[in-house]
Every structure is written in structure tokens, then in C-alpha cells.
Amino acid sequence: MEDLSGFKITVVGLGLIGGSMAKALKKLNPDKLWAFDKDASVLNNAKANNTIDDGFKDNDEVLAASDIVLIALYPKDTAEFIISKMNCFKQNAIITDACGLKQYIFEQVEKNIRKDINFIGGHPMAGKEVSGFKNADENMFVNSSYFLISSNNCTAESLSLLETIVYLIGCKNVIKVSADEHDQIIAYTSHLPHIIAVSLINCCNMDFQLNKISGGSFRDATRVANINSKLWGKLLIENRRNSLTMLDKFIDNLNTMKEYISNQDLVSLNSELDKAASKRKEF
Amino acid sequence: MEDLSGFKITVVGLGLIGGSMAKALKKLNPDKLWAFDKDASVLNNAKANNTIDDGFKDNDEVLAASDIVLIALYPKDTAEFIISKMNCFKQNAIITDACGLKQYIFEQVEKNIRKDINFIGGHPMAGKEVSGFKNADENMFVNSSYFLISSNNCTAESLSLLETIVYLIGCKNVIKVSADEHDQIIAYTSHLPHIIAVSLINCCNMDFQLNKISGGSFRDATRVANINSKLWGKLLIENRRNSLTMLDKFIDNLNTMKEYISNQDLVSLNSELDKAASKRKEF
């Protein structure tokens, strides 16, 4: 498969991720690319610049005609959309999402799901510190990783098709895991770095402008502190079992570093530094 | 002053920082740019590509002819060099260093200093995760910040001259502070982010390759985990009073975040996130 001809696709939510997804998918020539958004001006823009064929606030007939529905809303809205539209989806359609948490979505969706559709969780490991369709980028997913979480309710063919599409939009790695594994991984590789960035910038007040007294290490470590609190507060609390476990592991390791520094134990400290350097070099 | 004509300069240590400094200074046409390094092949390369006029393992006559001596060695070697060469320096010469710690250098140097030379501490807030003259870059300091720490032993004219040179090599901000203030600031804006990067990458082992399951937040937060342990172990221990204080502040803040997440206190959590976002936007 080299393009999306033969497929009608609907993207729900034309924010940064949904908008980037729509732009990336449109390049692959689907028969139709439709979008839903609550903001009519976003839909008009997307139609005007040929990102989508048509846009709607809501349209059950469009859903019933869509082979693939990609929902790029906040977690609660994603679950509500899937459940409320359950009777509208086309038979054998692939329904996928882009939420950063998977257990929550699966708990909500799996108990209410129709047996003749294919529900597959998705999570693109890509983003920017800006939001909205205006910042959407057709190359957002190039060389990134993408989690796919199959459900008890999807065929091997549908999973394979979605995997192919994910590679077609430019992703380099597809990681297939369970919802539980996904949420543990994300607590470490995404939620913890975001907590760290916030704490690092909040933990101390200096008499100087931070950008004047900082080099690249502080700048990089706090890049994501410019955070969307509306999204992230809920994510961290929803995934609290995993995010608290990872925070504890991290604080334990910091306390070990403290001990080495405090005891002037250069041998143990250097061994931690060397271990980190060697792990980071594998990147 | 628009260039360095009229000045003879010696750079001691042609590593990443000394080499970049030599390249940046050479563009400003000093009467002479000399360098010391223990590695003859580095000196030969630097001479061959016209970074320096001549290079030496050691040469007291060259020091006696230098108006400015910039020492880019590790802290202990920097202090030892200045003290051992105290009787060689030219009268009224500016002696400056590039160490990431200033109290240590000042304690060592100030008690042994000749009254007719100008000792000024320096710390360029620039670097890379690679080392050596082969990675030196004449634009390393462009748009960066540079700390200058005056001593009881420098004239206002010499400080002003060095400040001018720092701007000439491209720095955007010169921060003039005491050695004590410098080491506190650096503990926060540099030492803490390095400890964090190391702890973040060391605190957890996953069954997947880290680069496949990470997005930009993890990549950025761990960039400096590819650390030079030979340099950093000593820096963190030497500055332990400040680095431990900052680590405690950071861990306190993490524990506050833990409490908010654990109590599902979305209001307090979002307020921390919003505070961080607003501080980061000032960058």
C-alpha cells in the first residue's frame, strides 16, 4: 500500500495533533478527508488550504461513511465521543485516538463497544510547545515513534492497516504494547520529564533574569515547562499510579546522588555519571 | 575598541572552550595569539589552520610578553597554573580563567596573587556535549552569557577591557557577580540540570530502547546526561554546599507536586503548572 486511495477518513478535532494528522494524511490522497471541529473558522481555514475536503461541527452520515475515524481530542472528550457515536460508525471501521493515556480510554470504551468495529488505541510521540491548527505541521510525525494498542475488538488486518498508515505519515518506530504497559512507559518518558521541567523552574527564585544566567542545560531541561496546564494537570492525576511510582524512583535516585555528593564519594558519583553517559549515548 | 590590535594574548589549554576562545579571538586580529597545550598535535593543528600564531607546551617568555592570559583548564589545573606562573606574568596583565566554579579558584589564587596583575574570573555559559579542539567553534559564544567576577586585585579599566572583549566574541549578556553568587547561580542553572539529566536516565530500566519510546521532552531533559564524568564529578563535589542546597529545594518541590497528584488536587497542581509556564515564557 503506497497511498490511501480507497479510504474515506474523518479526523475529529483539528488541534495541533489532529491538524498535523489531517495534513499528513491528505498528502496520501485518501478518497475523502473530512474533519469535525467545534470551531467553524478552523474548519474554513483547513478547507481553504486544502487540508480537508469538508468540515463539520458534527455529522453522523459522515461518520457512517468513514472507513477510518481518528479522534484527536482530550481524553475525556475522546471517550465521550466514541461512546456517544457508537451506533454511527461504519461496519468494520477503524476507530483510533491520539490520547496520551490508554488505560482510561480503554476502560471507558471497551465496555461499550460494538463488536463489528475495530478499536485501536494510538499515541503519536510528537508535539510542540504551541497548540492549535495554526501550528499544525504535515511533517510532525516524521522520524517519530507511535504507540499502537490493540483491543479485544480489532482484527489483525485492521491493526496491520493502521500500522502501515502510521509508517506512511513518516513515523520511524511503531511500538505495540498493552494499555497498561503504555501508561507505565509514558509515565517515565513523558510525564516525569514534564514534572521535572515544572519543578526545576519553580523550585528557586533568582535575582537575575533566568535566560541571562542559564546555558543550554537549563534551557533544554525546562523547555516543556511552558506547559498546557488544562491538558497536563488532568493527565498527571489520571495516570497518578504510574506517575507517582516514577516520581518515587526518580527521587530515590536523586537522594543517592545527594549522598554521594555529600560524602564526597567521587568514585560512586563518577560511576553514576558514566552509567548515564553510556545510556544516553545509545540514543 | 573594535578589534584586538595592540594586544598579545595567550590561551592556555586548547580544549573545546580554549580552542573556541582562540578561534573567536583570532578573528579580532590580536598582535599575537599564542597557545599552550600539553598535546603537540593539537598545537600543530591550531597553527596549521591559522587559529594561533604559535603554540608551546610551556613558555615563560611568552607569558611575560602577554597582555592577556586566558586559562581554559580544569579547576585544579587552573589554580595550579596561575600560582606556579605568578612570577612570569607581565606587569598589569589581565589573567582570566574559564572555570565553572569561582570560589575554589578565588580561594586558591587570591592569597598568592601579585598586586601588579589583574585577576578576573570568567565563566562562559556555552558548551557542547563533545570535547577537544577538533570540536572548537569560533561561534561558540555568539548570543551566550558570560560571567565576570572581579577580584580585589583588578583595576576598573582591566575589567572594562575584558568585558569589551567578551562582547566582541559575540556574547549577549555579561553578568558581573561575586564568586559566591556565581557558584550559587551555577548550582541552580547548570549543576542541578546535569544531576537531573543523570538521575532521570538512571532511575528506571525499561524493556524497550529508550529512543523508541521517548519524545522530545525526555530527549531534551537527558541531553546533558552524556556527561564528562572526569570534569563533572569534581565540580559537583567541589560546589557541594550549593549543589546540595539546590537539590533539596528541587526535591521539596517534587514532593509538593507528588502531594498534589496523590491528593488529586487539580487546582493546586494546575497553579504550579501555570506558574512554570509563565516563568518559562519569559525566556
Coordinates of C-alpha atoms in Angstrom, one line a residue:
Chain A
M1 CA 0.0 0.0 0.0
E2 CA 1.5 3.3 -1.1
D3 CA -1.3 5.7 -0.5
L4 CA -4.8 6.0 1.0
S5 CA -6.9 5.8 -2.2
G6 CA -9.9 3.7 -1.5
F7 CA -10.3 5.1 2.1
K8 CA -12.6 7.7 3.5
I9 CA -11.2 9.2 6.7
T10 CA -12.5 11.6 9.4
V11 CA -10.3 13.4 11.8
V12 CA -12.1 14.6 14.9
G13 CA -10.6 17.7 16.5
L14 CA -8.3 19.9 14.3
G15 CA -5.9 21.0 17.1
L16 CA -2.1 20.6 16.8
I17 CA -2.2 16.8 16.6
G18 CA -5.4 16.4 14.7
G19 CA -4.4 19.2 12.3
S20 CA -1.0 17.7 11.7
M21 CA -2.5 14.3 11.2
A22 CA -5.0 15.7 8.7
K23 CA -2.2 17.4 6.8
A24 CA -0.1 14.3 6.7
L25 CA -3.0 12.1 5.7
K26 CA -4.1 14.4 3.0
K27 CA -0.8 14.1 1.2
L28 CA -1.5 10.4 0.9
N29 CA -4.6 11.0 -1.3
P30 CA -7.5 9.4 0.6
D31 CA -10.8 9.3 -1.3
K32 CA -12.1 11.8 1.2
L33 CA -10.6 13.5 4.2
W34 CA -13.3 15.0 6.5
A35 CA -12.8 16.8 9.8
F36 CA -15.0 17.7 12.8
D37 CA -14.2 20.7 14.9
K38 CA -16.3 22.9 17.2
D39 CA -14.6 26.0 15.7
A40 CA -16.0 26.8 12.3
S41 CA -13.2 29.2 11.4
V42 CA -10.6 26.4 11.9
L43 CA -12.7 24.2 9.5
N44 CA -12.9 27.0 7.0
N45 CA -9.1 27.5 7.1
A46 CA -8.5 23.8 6.8
K47 CA -10.8 23.6 3.8
A48 CA -9.4 26.8 2.2
N49 CA -5.8 25.5 2.3
N50 CA -6.9 22.1 1.0
T51 CA -6.1 20.2 4.2
I52 CA -9.6 18.7 4.3
D53 CA -12.3 18.0 1.7
D54 CA -15.1 19.2 4.0
G55 CA -15.6 20.1 7.7
F56 CA -18.4 19.7 10.1
K57 CA -19.3 20.6 13.7
D58 CA -20.9 17.1 13.8
N59 CA -22.3 14.8 11.2
D60 CA -23.4 11.2 11.7
E61 CA -23.7 10.5 8.0
V62 CA -20.1 11.4 7.5
L63 CA -19.1 9.0 10.4
A64 CA -21.2 6.3 8.8
A65 CA -19.3 6.7 5.6
S66 CA -15.8 6.8 7.2
D67 CA -13.5 3.7 6.9
I68 CA -11.2 5.3 9.5
V69 CA -12.0 7.7 12.3
L70 CA -9.1 9.3 14.1
I71 CA -10.1 11.2 17.2
A72 CA -7.6 13.9 18.4
L73 CA -9.5 15.3 21.5
Y74 CA -8.6 15.5 25.2
P75 CA -9.0 12.1 26.9
K76 CA -12.5 12.7 28.5
D77 CA -13.8 14.1 25.2
T78 CA -12.3 11.2 23.3
A79 CA -14.1 8.6 25.4
E80 CA -17.4 10.5 25.3
F81 CA -17.2 11.0 21.5
I82 CA -16.6 7.3 20.9
I83 CA -19.3 6.1 23.2
S84 CA -21.9 8.7 22.0
K85 CA -21.2 7.9 18.4
M86 CA -21.0 4.1 18.8
N87 CA -24.1 3.5 16.7
C88 CA -23.0 5.7 13.9
F89 CA -19.7 4.1 12.9
K90 CA -19.4 2.2 9.6
Q91 CA -19.2 -1.6 9.9
N92 CA -15.6 -2.8 10.2
A93 CA -14.4 0.8 10.5
I94 CA -11.1 1.5 12.3
I95 CA -11.7 3.9 15.3
T96 CA -8.4 5.2 16.8
D97 CA -7.5 8.0 19.1
A98 CA -4.4 10.1 20.0
C99 CA -4.6 10.3 23.8
G100 CA -1.5 10.3 26.0
L101 CA -3.3 7.8 28.3
K102 CA -4.6 4.5 27.3
Q103 CA -6.0 2.7 30.3
Y104 CA -8.5 5.4 30.9
I105 CA -9.7 5.3 27.3
F106 CA -9.8 1.5 27.2
E107 CA -11.8 1.3 30.4
Q108 CA -14.3 3.7 29.1
V109 CA -14.6 2.4 25.6
E110 CA -14.2 -1.4 25.8
K111 CA -17.3 -2.0 27.9
N112 CA -19.4 -0.1 25.5
I113 CA -18.0 -1.2 22.2
R114 CA -19.8 -2.6 19.1
K115 CA -18.3 -5.9 18.1
D116 CA -18.2 -5.1 14.4
I117 CA -15.8 -2.2 14.6
N118 CA -12.1 -2.1 15.1
F119 CA -11.0 0.0 18.1
I120 CA -7.2 0.6 18.2
G121 CA -5.5 3.0 20.6
G122 CA -2.9 5.3 19.2
H123 CA -0.4 7.7 20.7
P124 CA 2.0 9.7 18.5
M125 CA 5.2 10.6 20.3
A126 CA 5.3 14.0 18.8
G127 CA 4.3 17.5 19.8
K128 CA 5.3 21.1 20.1
E129 CA 5.1 23.8 22.9
V130 CA 2.4 25.5 20.8
S131 CA -1.2 24.4 20.1
G132 CA -3.9 24.8 17.6
F133 CA -4.4 24.1 13.9
K134 CA -2.4 27.2 13.0
N135 CA 0.7 25.4 14.3
A136 CA -0.2 22.0 12.7
D137 CA 2.7 20.6 10.6
E138 CA 2.4 17.9 7.9
N139 CA 5.9 16.7 8.9
M140 CA 5.1 16.5 12.7
F141 CA 5.4 12.7 12.7
V142 CA 8.4 12.3 10.5
N143 CA 11.0 10.1 12.3
S144 CA 8.9 9.9 15.5
S145 CA 7.6 6.9 17.4
Y146 CA 3.9 5.9 17.6
F147 CA 2.3 3.6 20.1
L148 CA -0.5 1.3 18.9
I149 CA -2.6 -0.5 21.5
S150 CA -4.8 -3.3 20.1
S151 CA -8.1 -4.1 21.8
N152 CA -10.0 -7.3 22.2
N153 CA -12.0 -5.8 19.5
C154 CA -9.8 -5.4 16.4
T155 CA -8.8 -7.7 13.6
A156 CA -5.2 -8.4 12.8
E157 CA -5.9 -6.9 9.4
S158 CA -7.1 -3.6 10.8
L159 CA -4.1 -3.4 13.1
S160 CA -1.8 -4.0 10.2
L161 CA -3.5 -1.4 8.1
L162 CA -3.2 1.3 10.8
E163 CA 0.4 0.4 11.3
T164 CA 1.0 0.8 7.6
I165 CA -0.6 4.2 7.7
V166 CA 1.5 5.3 10.7
Y167 CA 4.6 4.4 8.7
L168 CA 3.2 6.3 5.7
I169 CA 2.9 9.5 7.6
G170 CA 6.6 9.3 8.4
C171 CA 6.9 7.5 11.7
K172 CA 10.1 5.5 12.3
N173 CA 9.0 3.2 15.1
V174 CA 5.7 1.6 15.9
I175 CA 5.6 0.3 19.4
K176 CA 2.8 -2.3 20.1
V177 CA 2.1 -2.6 23.8
S178 CA -0.9 -3.1 26.2
A179 CA -2.7 -0.1 27.6
D180 CA -1.1 -0.8 31.0
E181 CA 2.4 -1.0 29.6
H182 CA 1.8 2.2 27.6
D183 CA 0.8 4.2 30.6
Q184 CA 3.9 3.0 32.6
I185 CA 6.2 3.8 29.7
I186 CA 4.7 7.2 29.3
A187 CA 4.9 8.0 33.0
Y188 CA 8.6 7.6 32.7
T189 CA 9.4 9.0 29.3
S190 CA 6.9 11.9 29.2
H191 CA 5.1 12.6 32.4
L192 CA 8.2 12.5 34.6
P193 CA 10.2 14.9 32.3
H194 CA 7.3 17.3 32.3
I195 CA 7.0 17.2 36.1
I196 CA 10.8 17.8 36.3
A197 CA 10.7 20.8 34.0
V198 CA 8.0 22.4 36.1
S199 CA 9.7 21.7 39.4
L200 CA 13.1 22.8 38.1
I201 CA 11.8 26.2 37.0
N202 CA 9.6 26.7 40.1
C203 CA 11.9 25.5 42.9
C204 CA 14.1 28.6 43.1
N205 CA 13.8 32.3 42.6
M206 CA 16.9 34.2 41.5
D207 CA 17.6 37.9 41.4
F208 CA 18.6 37.7 37.7
Q209 CA 16.6 37.0 34.6
L210 CA 16.7 33.3 34.0
N211 CA 17.6 33.5 30.4
K212 CA 20.7 35.6 31.2
I213 CA 22.1 33.2 33.8
S214 CA 21.3 29.9 32.1
G215 CA 23.1 27.9 29.5
G216 CA 21.7 25.1 27.3
S217 CA 21.3 22.5 30.0
F218 CA 18.7 24.6 31.9
R219 CA 17.1 25.8 28.7
D220 CA 16.6 22.2 27.5
A221 CA 15.6 20.8 30.8
T222 CA 12.8 23.4 31.2
R223 CA 11.6 23.6 27.5
V224 CA 8.4 21.7 28.3
A225 CA 7.7 23.8 31.4
N226 CA 5.8 26.0 29.0
I227 CA 3.0 23.6 29.6
N228 CA -0.6 23.4 28.7
S229 CA -2.0 23.1 32.3
K230 CA -5.5 22.3 31.1
L231 CA -4.3 19.1 29.5
W232 CA -1.4 18.2 31.7
G233 CA -3.0 18.6 35.2
K234 CA -5.6 16.0 34.2
L235 CA -3.1 13.7 32.6
L236 CA -0.8 13.6 35.6
I237 CA -3.7 12.9 38.0
E238 CA -5.4 10.4 35.8
N239 CA -2.1 8.4 35.5
R240 CA -1.2 9.0 39.2
R241 CA -0.5 5.4 40.0
N242 CA 2.3 5.3 37.4
S243 CA 3.4 9.0 37.7
L244 CA 3.8 8.7 41.5
T245 CA 5.8 5.4 41.1
M246 CA 8.1 7.0 38.6
L247 CA 8.5 10.2 40.8
D248 CA 9.5 7.9 43.7
K249 CA 12.1 6.1 41.6
F250 CA 13.5 9.5 40.5
I251 CA 13.6 11.0 44.0
D252 CA 15.3 7.8 45.3
N253 CA 18.0 8.2 42.6
L254 CA 18.4 12.0 43.5
N255 CA 18.8 11.0 47.1
T256 CA 21.5 8.6 46.1
M257 CA 23.3 11.3 44.2
K258 CA 22.9 13.6 47.2
E259 CA 24.5 11.0 49.4
Y260 CA 27.5 10.6 47.0
I261 CA 28.0 14.4 46.7
S262 CA 27.6 14.9 50.5
N263 CA 30.1 12.1 51.3
Q264 CA 32.4 13.4 48.6
D265 CA 32.3 9.9 47.2
L266 CA 33.9 10.7 43.8
V267 CA 34.2 7.0 42.8
S268 CA 30.5 6.2 43.3
L269 CA 29.4 9.6 41.8
N270 CA 31.5 9.1 38.7
S271 CA 30.2 5.6 38.3
E272 CA 26.6 7.1 38.2
L273 CA 27.7 9.7 35.7
D274 CA 29.4 7.2 33.5
K275 CA 26.3 4.9 33.6
A276 CA 24.2 7.8 32.5
A277 CA 26.6 8.9 29.7
S278 CA 26.7 5.4 28.3
K279 CA 22.8 5.0 28.4
R280 CA 22.4 8.4 26.7
K281 CA 24.9 7.6 24.0
E282 CA 22.6 4.7 22.9
F283 CA 20.1 7.3 21.8
Chain B
M1 CA 37.5 49.3 20.6
E2 CA 36.7 47.3 17.5
D3 CA 39.4 44.7 17.5
L4 CA 42.4 43.4 19.5
S5 CA 45.2 45.1 17.7
G6 CA 47.8 46.2 20.2
F7 CA 47.2 43.1 22.3
K8 CA 49.3 39.9 22.7
I9 CA 47.2 37.1 24.0
T10 CA 47.9 33.6 25.3
V11 CA 45.2 30.9 25.6
V12 CA 46.3 28.1 28.0
G13 CA 44.6 24.8 27.1
L14 CA 43.2 24.2 23.6
G15 CA 40.2 22.0 24.5
L16 CA 36.7 22.8 23.5
I17 CA 36.4 26.1 25.4
G18 CA 40.0 27.3 25.0
G19 CA 40.0 26.3 21.3
S20 CA 36.7 28.1 20.6
M21 CA 38.1 31.1 22.5
A22 CA 41.3 31.1 20.5
K23 CA 39.3 30.9 17.2
A24 CA 36.9 33.7 18.3
L25 CA 39.8 35.9 19.5
K26 CA 41.9 35.3 16.4
K27 CA 39.2 36.8 14.2
L28 CA 39.6 40.0 16.1
N29 CA 43.2 40.4 14.9
P30 CA 45.3 40.5 18.1
D31 CA 49.0 41.3 17.5
K32 CA 49.8 37.8 18.6
L33 CA 47.7 34.8 19.6
W34 CA 49.7 32.1 21.4
A35 CA 48.5 28.9 22.9
F36 CA 49.8 26.4 25.5
D37 CA 48.8 22.8 25.3
K38 CA 50.3 19.5 26.5
D39 CA 49.3 17.9 23.2
A40 CA 51.8 18.9 20.4
S41 CA 49.5 17.6 17.7
V42 CA 46.7 19.9 18.8
L43 CA 49.1 22.9 18.7
N44 CA 50.2 21.8 15.2
N45 CA 46.6 21.6 14.0
A46 CA 45.8 25.0 15.5
K47 CA 48.8 26.6 13.9
A48 CA 48.2 24.9 10.6
N49 CA 44.6 26.2 10.4
N50 CA 45.8 29.6 11.5
T51 CA 43.9 29.6 14.8
I52 CA 47.1 30.6 16.6
D53 CA 50.4 32.3 15.7
D54 CA 52.5 29.8 17.7
G55 CA 52.0 27.1 20.3
F56 CA 54.0 25.8 23.2
K57 CA 54.0 23.1 25.8
D58 CA 55.1 25.8 28.3
N59 CA 57.0 29.0 27.8
D60 CA 57.6 31.7 30.4
E61 CA 58.9 34.3 27.9
V62 CA 55.6 34.1 26.1
L63 CA 53.7 34.6 29.3
A64 CA 55.9 37.6 30.2
A65 CA 55.0 39.1 26.8
S66 CA 51.2 38.5 27.0
D67 CA 48.8 41.3 27.9
I68 CA 46.0 38.9 28.4
V69 CA 46.3 35.3 29.5
L70 CA 43.1 33.2 29.3
I71 CA 43.3 29.8 31.1
A72 CA 40.9 27.1 29.9
L73 CA 41.9 24.2 32.1
Y74 CA 40.1 22.1 34.7
P75 CA 39.7 24.0 38.1
K76 CA 42.6 22.4 39.9
D77 CA 44.9 22.8 36.9
T78 CA 43.8 26.4 36.5
A79 CA 44.7 27.3 40.1
E80 CA 48.0 25.4 39.9
F81 CA 48.9 27.1 36.6
I82 CA 48.2 30.6 37.9
I83 CA 50.1 30.1 41.2
S84 CA 53.1 28.4 39.6
K85 CA 53.4 31.1 36.9
M86 CA 52.7 34.1 39.3
N87 CA 56.2 35.4 38.8
C88 CA 56.1 35.2 35.0
F89 CA 53.1 37.3 34.1
K90 CA 53.6 40.7 32.5
Q91 CA 53.0 43.7 34.7
N92 CA 49.4 44.9 34.6
A93 CA 48.4 41.8 32.5
I94 CA 44.9 40.5 32.7
I95 CA 44.8 36.9 33.9
T96 CA 41.4 35.2 33.5
D97 CA 40.0 31.7 33.5
A98 CA 37.0 29.8 32.3
C99 CA 36.2 27.5 35.2
G100 CA 32.7 26.6 36.1
L101 CA 33.4 27.2 39.8
K102 CA 34.7 30.5 41.1
Q103 CA 35.0 30.3 44.9
Y104 CA 37.5 27.5 44.6
I105 CA 39.7 29.4 42.1
F106 CA 39.5 32.6 44.1
E107 CA 40.4 30.9 47.4
Q108 CA 43.5 29.4 45.8
V109 CA 44.6 32.4 43.7
E110 CA 43.8 35.4 45.8
K111 CA 46.1 34.5 48.7
N112 CA 49.0 34.1 46.3
I113 CA 48.5 36.9 43.9
R114 CA 50.9 39.6 42.8
K115 CA 49.5 43.1 43.3
D116 CA 50.5 44.4 39.9
I117 CA 48.4 42.0 37.8
N118 CA 44.7 42.0 37.1
F119 CA 43.0 38.7 38.0
I120 CA 39.4 38.5 36.8
G121 CA 37.3 35.3 37.0
G122 CA 35.4 34.3 33.8
H123 CA 32.8 31.7 33.0
P124 CA 31.3 31.4 29.5
M125 CA 27.8 29.9 29.6
A126 CA 28.4 27.9 26.5
G127 CA 29.4 24.3 25.7
K128 CA 28.7 21.2 23.8
E129 CA 28.4 17.5 24.6
V130 CA 31.6 16.9 22.8
S131 CA 35.1 17.9 23.8
G132 CA 38.5 18.8 22.4
F133 CA 40.0 21.2 19.9
K134 CA 38.5 19.3 17.0
N135 CA 35.0 20.4 18.1
A136 CA 36.0 24.0 18.8
D137 CA 33.8 26.6 17.2
E138 CA 34.6 30.3 16.6
N139 CA 30.8 31.0 17.1
M140 CA 30.6 29.1 20.4
F141 CA 30.0 32.3 22.4
V142 CA 27.6 34.1 20.0
N143 CA 24.4 35.2 21.9
S144 CA 25.6 33.4 25.1
S145 CA 26.0 34.8 28.6
Y146 CA 29.4 35.3 30.3
F147 CA 30.0 35.7 34.0
L148 CA 32.8 38.1 35.0
I149 CA 34.0 38.0 38.7
S150 CA 36.3 40.9 39.6
S151 CA 38.8 40.3 42.3
N152 CA 40.3 42.7 44.9
N153 CA 43.1 42.7 42.5
C154 CA 41.9 44.2 39.3
T155 CA 41.5 47.7 38.0
A156 CA 38.2 49.1 36.7
E157 CA 40.0 49.6 33.4
S158 CA 41.0 45.9 33.1
L159 CA 37.5 44.7 34.0
S160 CA 36.1 47.1 31.4
L161 CA 38.5 45.9 28.8
L162 CA 37.7 42.2 29.4
E163 CA 34.0 43.0 29.3
T164 CA 34.5 44.6 25.9
I165 CA 36.4 41.6 24.6
V166 CA 33.6 39.3 25.8
Y167 CA 31.1 41.3 23.8
L168 CA 33.4 41.3 20.8
I169 CA 33.5 37.5 20.7
G170 CA 29.7 37.6 20.4
C171 CA 28.3 37.3 23.9
K172 CA 25.0 38.9 24.5
N173 CA 25.0 39.3 28.3
V174 CA 27.8 39.9 30.7
I175 CA 26.8 39.1 34.3
K176 CA 29.1 40.7 37.0
V177 CA 28.7 38.9 40.3
S178 CA 30.8 37.8 43.3
A179 CA 32.4 34.4 43.3
D180 CA 29.9 33.2 46.0
E181 CA 26.9 34.5 44.0
H182 CA 28.3 32.9 40.8
D183 CA 28.6 29.4 42.5
Q184 CA 25.0 29.6 43.8
I185 CA 23.6 30.6 40.4
I186 CA 25.5 27.9 38.7
A187 CA 24.4 25.3 41.1
Y188 CA 20.8 26.1 40.1
T189 CA 21.1 26.8 36.4
S190 CA 23.8 24.3 35.5
H191 CA 24.7 21.8 38.2
L192 CA 21.1 20.9 39.0
P193 CA 20.0 20.3 35.4
H194 CA 23.1 18.0 35.0
I195 CA 22.2 16.0 38.1
I196 CA 18.6 15.8 36.9
A197 CA 19.6 14.5 33.5
V198 CA 21.8 11.8 35.0
S199 CA 19.1 10.7 37.6
L200 CA 16.3 10.7 35.0
I201 CA 18.1 8.4 32.7
N202 CA 19.4 6.2 35.5
C203 CA 16.3 5.9 37.7
C204 CA 14.4 3.3 35.6
N205 CA 15.1 0.5 33.3
M206 CA 12.6 -0.3 30.5
D207 CA 12.3 -3.3 28.2
F208 CA 12.4 -1.0 25.2
Q209 CA 15.2 1.0 23.6
L210 CA 14.8 4.5 25.2
N211 CA 15.0 6.4 21.9
K212 CA 12.0 4.4 20.6
I213 CA 9.7 5.1 23.5
S214 CA 10.7 8.7 24.1
G215 CA 9.6 12.0 22.7
G216 CA 11.2 15.4 22.7
S217 CA 10.7 16.0 26.5
F218 CA 12.8 13.1 27.6
R219 CA 15.4 13.7 24.9
D220 CA 15.8 17.3 25.9
A221 CA 15.8 16.6 29.6
T222 CA 18.5 14.0 29.3
R223 CA 20.7 15.7 26.6
V224 CA 23.5 16.6 29.1
A225 CA 23.4 13.1 30.7
N226 CA 26.0 12.3 28.1
I227 CA 28.3 13.8 30.6
N228 CA 32.1 14.2 31.0
S229 CA 32.4 12.5 34.4
K230 CA 36.0 13.4 34.9
L231 CA 35.0 17.1 35.0
W232 CA 31.6 16.9 36.5
G233 CA 32.1 14.6 39.4
K234 CA 34.7 17.0 40.8
L235 CA 32.6 20.1 40.0
L236 CA 29.5 18.7 41.9
I237 CA 31.6 17.7 44.9
E238 CA 33.6 20.9 44.9
N239 CA 30.4 23.0 44.9
R240 CA 28.6 20.6 47.2
R241 CA 27.3 23.3 49.6
N242 CA 25.4 25.0 46.8
S243 CA 24.5 21.9 44.8
L244 CA 23.1 20.1 47.8
T245 CA 21.0 23.2 48.8
M246 CA 19.6 23.3 45.2
L247 CA 18.9 19.6 45.2
D248 CA 17.0 20.0 48.5
K249 CA 14.9 22.8 47.0
F250 CA 14.2 20.7 43.9
I251 CA 13.2 17.6 45.9
D252 CA 11.0 19.7 48.1
N253 CA 9.2 21.0 45.1
L254 CA 8.9 17.5 43.6
N255 CA 7.3 16.3 46.9
T256 CA 4.8 19.1 46.7
M257 CA 3.9 18.0 43.1
K258 CA 3.6 14.4 44.4
E259 CA 1.2 15.6 47.1
Y260 CA -1.0 17.4 44.7
I261 CA -1.1 14.5 42.3
S262 CA -1.6 12.0 45.1
N263 CA -4.5 14.1 46.5
Q264 CA -5.9 14.6 43.0
D265 CA -5.7 18.3 43.8
L266 CA -6.2 19.6 40.3
V267 CA -6.5 23.3 41.3
S268 CA -3.1 23.4 43.2
L269 CA -1.4 21.3 40.5
N270 CA -2.6 23.5 37.7
S271 CA -1.5 26.5 39.6
E272 CA 2.1 25.1 39.8
L273 CA 1.9 24.2 36.0
D274 CA 0.7 27.7 35.2
K275 CA 3.4 29.3 37.3
A276 CA 6.0 27.3 35.5
A277 CA 4.6 28.1 32.1
S278 CA 4.6 31.8 32.8
K279 CA 8.2 31.7 34.1
R280 CA 9.3 29.7 31.0
K281 CA 7.6 32.1 28.7
E282 CA 9.9 34.9 29.9
F283 CA 12.8 33.1 28.4

